[in-house]
Every structure is written in structure tokens, then in C-alpha cells.
Coordinates of C-alpha atoms in Angstrom, one line a residue:
M426 CA 0.0 0.1 0.0
L427 CA 0.9 3.6 -0.7
G428 CA 1.4 5.9 2.3
I429 CA 2.5 9.7 2.9
V430 CA 3.8 10.9 6.8
S431 CA 3.1 14.6 7.3
L432 CA 5.9 15.2 9.8
P433 CA 6.4 18.4 12.0
A434 CA 8.7 21.3 10.4
S435 CA 12.2 21.4 12.0
G436 CA 12.5 22.3 15.3
T437 CA 9.0 21.3 15.9
A438 CA 8.6 20.0 19.3
L439 CA 8.0 16.4 18.3
Q440 CA 4.7 14.5 19.8
H441 CA 5.1 11.1 20.7
T442 CA 1.5 10.4 19.2
A443 CA 1.0 9.7 15.6
L444 CA -2.6 10.1 13.7
V445 CA -3.4 7.2 11.0
V446 CA -6.1 8.0 9.0
V447 CA -8.4 5.5 8.0
V448 CA -9.9 5.9 4.4
G449 CA -13.1 5.3 3.6
G450 CA -15.4 4.5 0.7
A451 CA -14.4 5.0 -2.7
Q452 CA -11.8 7.6 -1.2
Y453 CA -7.9 7.8 -1.5
R454 CA -5.6 9.0 0.7
A455 CA -6.3 12.5 0.0
G456 CA -10.1 12.4 0.7
S457 CA -13.1 14.1 -0.2
H458 CA -11.5 18.0 -1.4
R459 CA -8.5 17.1 0.5
Q460 CA -9.9 17.0 3.8
F461 CA -7.4 14.4 5.2
V462 CA -4.5 16.4 3.5
Q463 CA -5.5 19.3 5.5
I464 CA -6.5 17.3 9.0
A465 CA -3.1 15.5 8.7
R466 CA -0.8 18.7 7.7
H467 CA -3.0 20.6 10.8
V468 CA -1.9 18.2 13.2
A469 CA 1.6 17.6 11.7
D470 CA 2.2 21.6 11.9
A471 CA 1.7 21.2 16.0
G472 CA 4.2 18.2 16.2
F473 CA 1.8 15.2 15.5
P474 CA 2.9 12.8 12.7
A475 CA 0.3 11.7 10.4
L476 CA 0.0 8.8 8.3
R477 CA -2.5 8.8 5.1
F478 CA -2.4 5.5 3.0
D479 CA -4.3 4.1 0.1
F480 CA -6.0 0.7 0.8
P481 CA -5.6 -2.4 -2.0
G482 CA -7.9 -1.2 -5.6
M483 CA -7.6 2.4 -4.0
G484 CA -5.5 5.5 -4.9
D485 CA -2.2 4.5 -6.0
S486 CA -2.0 1.1 -4.2
P487 CA -2.6 -2.2 -6.5
G488 CA -5.0 -4.8 -5.7
E489 CA -8.7 -5.5 -5.3
P490 CA -10.3 -2.8 -3.3
L491 CA -11.7 -4.3 0.0
A492 CA -14.9 -4.1 1.9
F493 CA -14.8 -2.0 4.8
E494 CA -15.2 -4.8 7.1
D495 CA -11.8 -6.6 5.6
T496 CA -9.3 -4.1 6.4
S497 CA -8.4 -5.2 9.5
V498 CA -4.8 -6.3 8.7
H499 CA -4.2 -3.3 6.2
I500 CA -4.9 -1.1 9.4
A501 CA -2.4 -2.8 11.1
A502 CA 0.2 -2.9 8.6
A503 CA -0.4 1.2 8.4
V504 CA -0.1 1.8 12.4
T505 CA 2.7 -0.6 12.4
A506 CA 4.3 1.6 9.1
V507 CA 4.4 5.0 11.2
H508 CA 6.0 3.7 14.1
Q509 CA 8.7 2.2 11.5
H510 CA 9.0 5.5 10.2
C511 CA 8.8 7.3 12.8
P512 CA 11.1 5.9 15.5
Q513 CA 9.5 8.7 17.9
V514 CA 6.1 7.9 18.1
K515 CA 4.8 5.7 21.1
Q516 CA 1.6 5.0 20.2
V517 CA -1.2 5.8 17.7
V518 CA -4.7 7.5 17.2
L519 CA -7.0 6.0 14.6
L520 CA -8.9 8.6 12.7
G521 CA -11.9 7.6 10.1
L522 CA -14.9 9.1 8.5
C523 CA -18.0 6.8 7.5
D524 CA -17.4 3.6 7.0
G525 CA -13.7 4.7 8.2
A526 CA -14.8 5.2 11.4
S527 CA -16.5 1.9 11.7
A528 CA -13.3 0.3 10.4
S529 CA -11.0 1.4 13.2
L530 CA -13.6 0.4 15.6
L531 CA -13.6 -2.9 13.8
Y532 CA -10.0 -2.8 14.1
W533 CA -9.9 -2.6 17.7
H534 CA -12.5 -5.9 17.9
V535 CA -10.4 -7.9 16.5
S536 CA -7.1 -6.8 17.4
A537 CA -7.2 -4.9 20.9
D538 CA -3.9 -3.2 19.5
P539 CA -2.0 -1.6 22.2
R540 CA -0.8 0.5 20.1
V541 CA -3.7 2.3 19.9
A542 CA -4.5 5.3 22.3
G543 CA -7.8 6.8 20.8
L544 CA -9.9 6.5 18.1
A545 CA -11.5 9.6 16.4
L546 CA -14.6 8.9 14.7
I547 CA -16.7 11.2 12.2
N548 CA -20.1 10.3 11.3
P549 CA -19.5 6.4 12.1
W550 CA -21.2 4.4 9.7
V551 CA -23.8 2.2 10.9
R552 CA -25.9 1.4 7.6
S553 CA -28.8 -1.2 8.1
E554 CA -32.3 -1.1 6.2
V555 CA -33.7 -0.7 9.4
S556 CA -31.8 2.0 10.6
L557 CA -31.8 4.0 7.6
A558 CA -35.6 3.3 7.8
R559 CA -35.5 5.1 11.5
A560 CA -33.6 8.1 10.2
Q561 CA -35.5 8.9 6.9
V562 CA -39.2 8.2 9.0
K563 CA -37.9 11.1 12.0
H564 CA -35.4 13.2 10.0
Y565 CA -37.0 13.6 6.2
Y566 CA -40.6 12.3 6.2
L567 CA -42.2 14.1 9.2
W568 CA -40.7 17.0 8.2
R569 CA -41.9 16.5 5.1
L570 CA -45.2 15.7 5.8
A571 CA -45.5 19.0 8.5
E572 CA -45.4 21.3 5.2
S573 CA -48.0 22.2 3.6
A574 CA -45.8 22.9 0.3
F575 CA -45.7 19.0 0.3
W576 CA -49.6 18.3 0.5
K577 CA -50.1 20.7 -2.0
K578 CA -47.5 19.4 -4.3
L579 CA -48.9 15.8 -4.0
L580 CA -52.4 16.9 -5.0
S581 CA -51.8 19.1 -7.8
G582 CA -49.9 16.0 -8.9
Q583 CA -46.3 18.2 -9.3
I584 CA -45.3 15.3 -7.2
G585 CA -46.1 11.4 -7.5
W586 CA -47.3 9.4 -4.9
R587 CA -44.0 7.5 -4.5
A588 CA -42.9 9.3 -1.6
L589 CA -45.7 7.9 0.9
K590 CA -45.4 4.8 -1.1
E591 CA -41.1 5.2 -0.1
L592 CA -42.8 6.4 3.5
G593 CA -44.8 3.3 3.8
H594 CA -41.5 0.7 3.2
S595 CA -39.5 2.6 5.6
L596 CA -42.5 1.9 8.2
R597 CA -42.3 -2.0 7.4
A598 CA -38.4 -1.7 7.8
L599 CA -38.9 -0.6 11.1
R600 CA -41.4 -3.7 11.7
A601 CA -38.5 -5.9 10.2
K602 CA -37.5 -8.6 12.4
R603 CA -33.3 -8.3 13.4
P604 CA -31.0 -11.2 11.9
E605 CA -29.8 -13.2 14.3
Q606 CA -26.6 -13.2 12.9
P607 CA -24.0 -10.8 14.5
S608 CA -23.4 -7.4 12.4
F609 CA -21.0 -5.3 12.0
Q610 CA -22.8 -3.1 14.5
E611 CA -22.8 -5.1 16.7
A612 CA -18.9 -5.5 17.1
M613 CA -18.8 -1.9 16.6
A614 CA -20.8 -1.3 19.9
E615 CA -18.6 -4.3 21.3
A616 CA -15.5 -3.0 20.6
C617 CA -16.7 0.8 22.0
R618 CA -17.8 -0.7 25.0
R619 CA -14.6 -2.7 25.6
F620 CA -12.1 0.3 24.3
E621 CA -10.4 1.9 27.6
G622 CA -8.5 4.8 25.3
P623 CA -10.3 8.5 24.6
I624 CA -13.0 8.6 21.8
L625 CA -13.7 11.8 20.0
L626 CA -16.9 11.3 18.0
L627 CA -17.7 14.5 15.5
L628 CA -21.0 14.3 13.9
S629 CA -22.0 16.9 11.1
E630 CA -25.4 19.1 11.8
R631 CA -26.6 18.3 8.4
D632 CA -25.7 14.5 8.0
L633 CA -28.1 11.9 7.5
V634 CA -25.2 9.0 8.2
A635 CA -24.5 11.0 11.9
K636 CA -28.4 11.4 12.7
E637 CA -28.6 7.6 11.4
F638 CA -25.9 6.6 13.6
L639 CA -27.5 8.9 16.6
E640 CA -30.8 7.1 16.0
H641 CA -29.2 3.6 16.3
A642 CA -27.2 4.5 19.3
Q643 CA -30.1 5.9 21.3
T644 CA -32.3 2.5 20.1
D645 CA -29.9 -0.4 20.3
A646 CA -29.4 -1.9 23.2
R647 CA -26.3 -3.1 22.6
W648 CA -25.4 0.8 22.4
D649 CA -27.2 1.8 26.0
G650 CA -25.3 3.7 27.6
L651 CA -21.9 3.9 25.5
L652 CA -22.2 7.6 24.1
E653 CA -22.0 8.4 28.0
R654 CA -19.5 6.6 28.6
P655 CA -16.0 8.1 30.3
G656 CA -13.6 9.3 28.2
L657 CA -16.3 9.8 25.0
S658 CA -16.3 13.2 24.1
Q659 CA -19.0 13.9 21.2
M660 CA -19.0 17.2 19.5
T661 CA -21.6 18.4 16.7
I662 CA -19.6 20.2 13.9
K663 CA -21.9 23.2 12.8
G664 CA -23.8 23.1 9.6
A665 CA -21.7 20.6 8.1
D666 CA -22.7 18.1 5.6
H667 CA -21.1 14.2 5.6
T668 CA -17.8 15.4 4.3
C669 CA -17.5 18.2 6.0
S670 CA -17.0 20.4 2.9
S671 CA -17.9 23.8 3.6
S672 CA -14.1 26.0 4.9
T673 CA -16.0 26.6 8.1
A674 CA -16.8 23.1 9.1
S675 CA -13.7 22.0 7.5
R676 CA -11.5 24.3 10.0
Q677 CA -14.1 23.4 13.0
T678 CA -13.1 19.4 12.4
E679 CA -9.1 20.5 12.1
S680 CA -9.6 22.4 15.4
F681 CA -11.7 19.5 17.2
V682 CA -9.1 17.0 16.3
L683 CA -6.5 19.1 17.4
Q684 CA -7.5 19.9 20.4
W685 CA -8.1 16.4 21.2
L686 CA -4.9 15.1 20.4
K687 CA -3.2 17.9 23.0
A688 CA -5.2 16.4 25.6
L689 CA -4.4 12.8 24.9
R690 CA -1.4 11.3 27.4

């Protein structure tokens, strides 16, 4: 795999904690609108080395693309690499967006890697048919049904009945039985429960994935109390979309991550 380490400038006090960025989705090491480049350079300016890398089949790394559930061995290799290239590093923090955040929790679930001192999770991915249906009903359909403009468009034929059919599908999904096979969401919850280090949870204010995560964590028994667990810091990125695409949201994210890193011991 190809990786790039952002190093502190000469003369900057070197920190013993490194940031390892776990890329999610169909992205490579730069991230959406160079988000991961900006975060890595921002923390490096404060003395924290930061590694960004391409999973197989993405960016400049050869091979077949992987599902985020199957990336643990590659995350382990990245953690090892940053220790090899930065001898002063004693511990790492994993930072991931969307299913990169999920992959970070899943990695610790299967490895309990003692080198991982903290987890920075941005809009974690917990999608299932039930979780999506719950988030859509609460944060989209109920809001739409309360709008007079929606009913005017519906009755005038400007929009079809498909929206109501989709609502019906979401309601049926909410009544569906849970699968008996353990899910990746359950493994994430178990990792969050067992991990003793600090966790930074960043949730975008205007993101359905973030709202879906909150709904899941607040309604699934396996997540009971985890958002209030000691050491978990939950922050809202004001006005942000899923990838924190605005300059304001990007700066907020960088600031939250750096301040949290500085507080690590």
C-alpha cells in the first residue's frame, strides 16, 4: 500500500502520538476535497506525525478493493509503518470518516491493538435497512409531511405518490425482525464498550449518516449508555454536511481533532 506521512517541521517539538487516517468509502488518501490532507498537515504543524494511506485497489495501491469490514490487516500494517518511519512515536490514534470510522472500531474489536491509544470517529457508518428507515422517518418524512407545500404538490400532481410509498416501505422496515447473525454494528458497539482509551465522536449537523448513527445508538440495546461512557467526547460540527465540505466545517473538524490530540496522555 502507498502511504504519505506528514511530519512536523524542523524545530517543532515532536509528539509521541501519531495520527493514522483510515480512509472510508470510494476515497483515496487525500479524502473528499483534500480533507485528510488538511487534517494531517494541521496536526503535523503542532508536532503530531500523520499517516494517510491507500487501501488496496484505491488511489495508488494495487490490488482489489476491499469492503470496510475486511481491512483490519491493512490497518495493522499502517500502524506498524508509522512506528517504523517515526521512531519517536509510542502510540497512535485512528481517525476515520463514515465507514473509515466503522473500520477503525472493527479493527480494535478484532485486534485489541495496544498501540492504539485513541479513536477519532467522524459520522460513523451503521447503515442497515432498519437504521436507515428510522432516520428517514424521523428526520425526513415527518418533516416533509408537516409542510403544507408537500401536500399542495402532491394533490396538484407536481410530485407522485412515490414519496408516500417510500414512507410505507420505511415503516415496514422498522417492523422487520432483527437478523440472528451478529452484525458489524454489534461488533462496533462491543469495541466501543471494551476500548478503554479516549474516543472523539464528531457528528455533522446536516448529515443523515450522523443522524442515523445517533438513532441507532439511542435505540439499540447493545449501544445502551455508550455515548455517555467515560472518555467519550461528542462534538457537533455546526452546519456541516457528511464530508464537512465547507471551509468553516473543515476548520472546525481540524480544530476539534487537534485539541483532542493535545489532551491525550
